[in-house]
Tab-separated table of C-alpha atoms in Angstrom:
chain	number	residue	atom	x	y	z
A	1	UNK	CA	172.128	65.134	183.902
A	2	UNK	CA	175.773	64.850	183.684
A	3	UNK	CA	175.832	60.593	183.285
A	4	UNK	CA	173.411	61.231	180.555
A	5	UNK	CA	175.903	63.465	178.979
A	6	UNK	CA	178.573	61.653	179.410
A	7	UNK	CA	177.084	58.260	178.280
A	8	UNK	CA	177.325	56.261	181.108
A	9	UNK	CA	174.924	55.737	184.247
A	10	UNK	CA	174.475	57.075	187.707
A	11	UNK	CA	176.724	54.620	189.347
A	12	UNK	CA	179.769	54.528	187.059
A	13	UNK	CA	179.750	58.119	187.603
A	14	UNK	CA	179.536	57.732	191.317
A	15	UNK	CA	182.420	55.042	191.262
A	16	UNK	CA	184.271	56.817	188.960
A	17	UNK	CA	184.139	60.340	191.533
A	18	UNK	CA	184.889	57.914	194.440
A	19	UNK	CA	188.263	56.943	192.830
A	20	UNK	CA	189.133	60.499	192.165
A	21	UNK	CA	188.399	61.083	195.248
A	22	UNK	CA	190.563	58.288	196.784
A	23	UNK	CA	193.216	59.737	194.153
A	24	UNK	CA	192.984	63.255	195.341
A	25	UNK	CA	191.675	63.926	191.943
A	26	UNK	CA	188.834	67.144	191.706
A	27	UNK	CA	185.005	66.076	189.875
A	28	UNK	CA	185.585	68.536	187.639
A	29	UNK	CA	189.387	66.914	186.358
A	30	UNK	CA	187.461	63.938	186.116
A	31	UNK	CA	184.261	65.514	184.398
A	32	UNK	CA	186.404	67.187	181.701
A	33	UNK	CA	188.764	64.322	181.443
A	34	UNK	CA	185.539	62.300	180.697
A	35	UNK	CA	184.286	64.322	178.317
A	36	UNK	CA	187.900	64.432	176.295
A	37	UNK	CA	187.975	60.958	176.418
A	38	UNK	CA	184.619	60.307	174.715
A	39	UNK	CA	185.610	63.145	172.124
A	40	UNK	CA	188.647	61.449	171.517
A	41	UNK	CA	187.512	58.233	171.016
A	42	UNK	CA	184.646	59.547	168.588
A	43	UNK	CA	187.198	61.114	166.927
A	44	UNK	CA	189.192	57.452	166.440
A	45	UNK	CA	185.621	56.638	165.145
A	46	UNK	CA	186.337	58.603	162.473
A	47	UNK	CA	188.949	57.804	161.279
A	48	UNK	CA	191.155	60.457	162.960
A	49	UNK	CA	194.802	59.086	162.069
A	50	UNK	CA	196.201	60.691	165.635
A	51	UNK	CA	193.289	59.337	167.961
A	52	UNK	CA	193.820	55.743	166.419
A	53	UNK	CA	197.907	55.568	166.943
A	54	UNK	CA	196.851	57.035	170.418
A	55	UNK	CA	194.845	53.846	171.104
A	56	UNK	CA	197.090	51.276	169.064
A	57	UNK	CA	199.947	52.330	170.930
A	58	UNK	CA	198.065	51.212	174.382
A	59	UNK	CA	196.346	48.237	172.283
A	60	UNK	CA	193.108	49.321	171.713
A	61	UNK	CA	190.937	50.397	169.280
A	62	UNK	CA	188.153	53.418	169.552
A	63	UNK	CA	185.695	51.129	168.931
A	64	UNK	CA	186.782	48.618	171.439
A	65	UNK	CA	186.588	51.629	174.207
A	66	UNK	CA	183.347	53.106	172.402
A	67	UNK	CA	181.776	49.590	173.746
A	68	UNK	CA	182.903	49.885	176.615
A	69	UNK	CA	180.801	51.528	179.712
A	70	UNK	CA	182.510	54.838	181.196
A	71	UNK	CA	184.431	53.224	184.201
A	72	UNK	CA	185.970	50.221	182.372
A	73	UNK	CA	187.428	52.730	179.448
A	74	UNK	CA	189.233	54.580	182.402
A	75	UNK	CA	189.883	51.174	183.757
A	76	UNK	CA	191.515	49.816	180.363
A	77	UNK	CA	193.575	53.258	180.008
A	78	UNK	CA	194.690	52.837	183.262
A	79	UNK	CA	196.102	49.214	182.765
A	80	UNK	CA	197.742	50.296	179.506
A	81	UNK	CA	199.556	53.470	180.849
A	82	UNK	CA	200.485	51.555	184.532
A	83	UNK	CA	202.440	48.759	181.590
A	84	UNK	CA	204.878	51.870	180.199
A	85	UNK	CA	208.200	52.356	181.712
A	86	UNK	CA	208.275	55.677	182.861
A	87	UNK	CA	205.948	58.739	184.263
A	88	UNK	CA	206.891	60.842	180.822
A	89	UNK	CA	205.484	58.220	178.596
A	90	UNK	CA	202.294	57.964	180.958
A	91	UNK	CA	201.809	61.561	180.508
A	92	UNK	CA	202.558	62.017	177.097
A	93	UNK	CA	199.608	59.014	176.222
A	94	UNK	CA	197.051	59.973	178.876
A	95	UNK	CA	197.871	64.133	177.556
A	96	UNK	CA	196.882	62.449	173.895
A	97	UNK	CA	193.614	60.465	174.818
A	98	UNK	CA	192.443	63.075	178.128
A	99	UNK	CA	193.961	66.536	177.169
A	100	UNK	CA	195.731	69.316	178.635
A	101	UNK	CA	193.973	68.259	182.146
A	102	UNK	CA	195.659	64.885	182.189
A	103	UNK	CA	198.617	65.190	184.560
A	104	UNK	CA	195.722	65.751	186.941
A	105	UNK	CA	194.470	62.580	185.943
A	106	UNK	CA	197.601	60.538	186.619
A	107	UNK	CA	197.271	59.854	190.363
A	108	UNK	CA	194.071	57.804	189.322
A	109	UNK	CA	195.622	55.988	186.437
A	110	UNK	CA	198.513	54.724	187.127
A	111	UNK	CA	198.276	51.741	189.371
A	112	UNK	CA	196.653	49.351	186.839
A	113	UNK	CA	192.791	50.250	187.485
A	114	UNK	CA	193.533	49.402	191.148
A	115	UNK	CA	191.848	52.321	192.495
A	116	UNK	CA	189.229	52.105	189.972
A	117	UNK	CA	188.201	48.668	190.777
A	118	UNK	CA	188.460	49.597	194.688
A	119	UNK	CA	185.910	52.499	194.255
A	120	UNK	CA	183.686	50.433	192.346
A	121	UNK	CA	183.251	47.551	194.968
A	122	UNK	CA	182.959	50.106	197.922
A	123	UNK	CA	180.023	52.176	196.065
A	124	UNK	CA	178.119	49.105	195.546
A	125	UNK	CA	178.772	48.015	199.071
A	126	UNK	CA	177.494	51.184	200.783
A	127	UNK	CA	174.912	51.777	198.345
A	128	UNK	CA	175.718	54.843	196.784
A	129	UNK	CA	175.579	53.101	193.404
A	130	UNK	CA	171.972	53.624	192.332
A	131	UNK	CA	170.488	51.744	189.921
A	132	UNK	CA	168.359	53.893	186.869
A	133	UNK	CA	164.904	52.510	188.453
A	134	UNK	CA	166.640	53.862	191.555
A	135	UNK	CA	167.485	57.204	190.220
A	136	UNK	CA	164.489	57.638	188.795
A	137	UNK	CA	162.503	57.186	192.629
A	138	UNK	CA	164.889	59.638	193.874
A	139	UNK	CA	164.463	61.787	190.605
A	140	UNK	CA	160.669	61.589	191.439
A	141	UNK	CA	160.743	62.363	195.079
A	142	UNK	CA	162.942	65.424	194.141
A	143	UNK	CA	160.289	66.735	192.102
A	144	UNK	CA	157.911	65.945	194.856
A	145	UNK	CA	159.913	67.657	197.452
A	146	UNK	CA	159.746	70.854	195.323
A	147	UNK	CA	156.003	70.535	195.065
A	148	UNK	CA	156.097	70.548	199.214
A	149	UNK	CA	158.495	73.731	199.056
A	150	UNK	CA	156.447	75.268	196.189
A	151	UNK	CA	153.260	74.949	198.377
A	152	UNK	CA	154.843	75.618	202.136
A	153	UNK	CA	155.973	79.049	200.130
A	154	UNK	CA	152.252	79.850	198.917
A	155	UNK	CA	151.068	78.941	202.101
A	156	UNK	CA	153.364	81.461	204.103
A	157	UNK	CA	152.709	84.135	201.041
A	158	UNK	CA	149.220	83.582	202.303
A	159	UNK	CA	149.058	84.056	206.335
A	160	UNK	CA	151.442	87.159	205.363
A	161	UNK	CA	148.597	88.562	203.156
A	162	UNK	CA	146.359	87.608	205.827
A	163	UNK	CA	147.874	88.531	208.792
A	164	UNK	CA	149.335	91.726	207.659
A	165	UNK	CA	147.399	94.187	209.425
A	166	UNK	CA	147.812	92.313	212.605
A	167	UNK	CA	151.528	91.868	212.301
A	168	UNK	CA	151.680	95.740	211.425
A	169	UNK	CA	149.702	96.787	214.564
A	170	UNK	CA	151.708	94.139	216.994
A	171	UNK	CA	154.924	95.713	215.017
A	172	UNK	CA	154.244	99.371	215.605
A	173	UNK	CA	153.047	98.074	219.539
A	174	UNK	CA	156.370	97.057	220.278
A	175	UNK	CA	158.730	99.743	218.672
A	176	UNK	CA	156.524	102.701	220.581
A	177	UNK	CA	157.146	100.161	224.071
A	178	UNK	CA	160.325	99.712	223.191
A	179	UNK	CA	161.457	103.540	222.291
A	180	UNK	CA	158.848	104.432	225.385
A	181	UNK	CA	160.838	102.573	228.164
A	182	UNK	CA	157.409	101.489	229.215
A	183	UNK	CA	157.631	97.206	228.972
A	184	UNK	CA	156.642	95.178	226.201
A	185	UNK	CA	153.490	93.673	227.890
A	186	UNK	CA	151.571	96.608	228.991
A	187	UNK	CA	151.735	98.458	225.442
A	188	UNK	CA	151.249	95.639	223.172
A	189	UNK	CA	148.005	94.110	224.439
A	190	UNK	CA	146.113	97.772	225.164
């Protein structure tokens, strides 16, 4: 699943779309920023001269974000870029650590992990942040469900087969009534 992919769990993710959401920022802005951002900072990892002046100049380090969970690296960005004087400077950073998708990003990042930490407390508080052992019930009961929908589909496969010749002769019944003008009633139970 996509929290897998992106390293983090079910409920960063879900905070994480809340505050684009409250930021009029899209999932998939967020998604790809995400993605960027863990590139980015593997890339700092490496020793990637760029990625690591990216980072110092917001004082941090890829392996300070690296141990980081998902939501507080977006938090920490957010409290570095919200510090620099003006909107080109934010851009020109968050362009360097998110990509060309960044000025997207901005409406969520620039008022010092506000928003962030707002979206956080109200996905905990109406319980849309799922634990794993959570996700992994309603992972389970998914799968379940299917087996119902699997079986309610075999099961209708079967009356069809079954009640095919009756459904064909009540079929033809009421086309000839209907085309014959005579009543539905009369023709279909002769």
């Amino acid at each position: 699943d996509l929290a897998q992919t992106l390293g983090t769990t079910q409920a960063q993710l879900v905070a994480l779309r809340r505050a684009a959401d409250l930021s009029g920022v899209s999932h998939e802005t967020l998604e790809k920023a995400a993605k960027k951002l863990n590139n980015t900072i593997g890339e700092g990892q490496a020793g990637n001269k760029a990625a690591n002046e990216t980072f110092a100049r917001m004082g941090l380090t890829a392996d300070r974000l690296a141990a980081m969970p998902l939501d507080e690296r977006f938090a920490a960005i957010s409290r570095s870029v919200s510090g620099l004087a003006t909107q080109t400077e934010r851009a020109a950073l968050m362009q360097d650590v998110f990509g060309k998708g960044a000025q997207d990003l901005l409406p969520m990042m620039q008022d010092n992990g506000e928003t962030l930490r707002y979206a956080a407390e109200q996905t905990v508080a109406w319980g849309t942040a799922l634990s794993e052992l959570d996700m992994a019930q309603v992972a389970e009961a998914d799968d379940r469900m299917s087996d119902v929908r699997t079986t309610v589909d075999g099961l209708q496969n079967q009356l069809a087969t079954a009640f095919a010749p009756t459904i064909t002769v009540v079929s033809e019944r009421l086309v000839q009534a209907a085309q014959s003008g005579r009543g539905f009633g009369d023709s279909v139970f002769e």
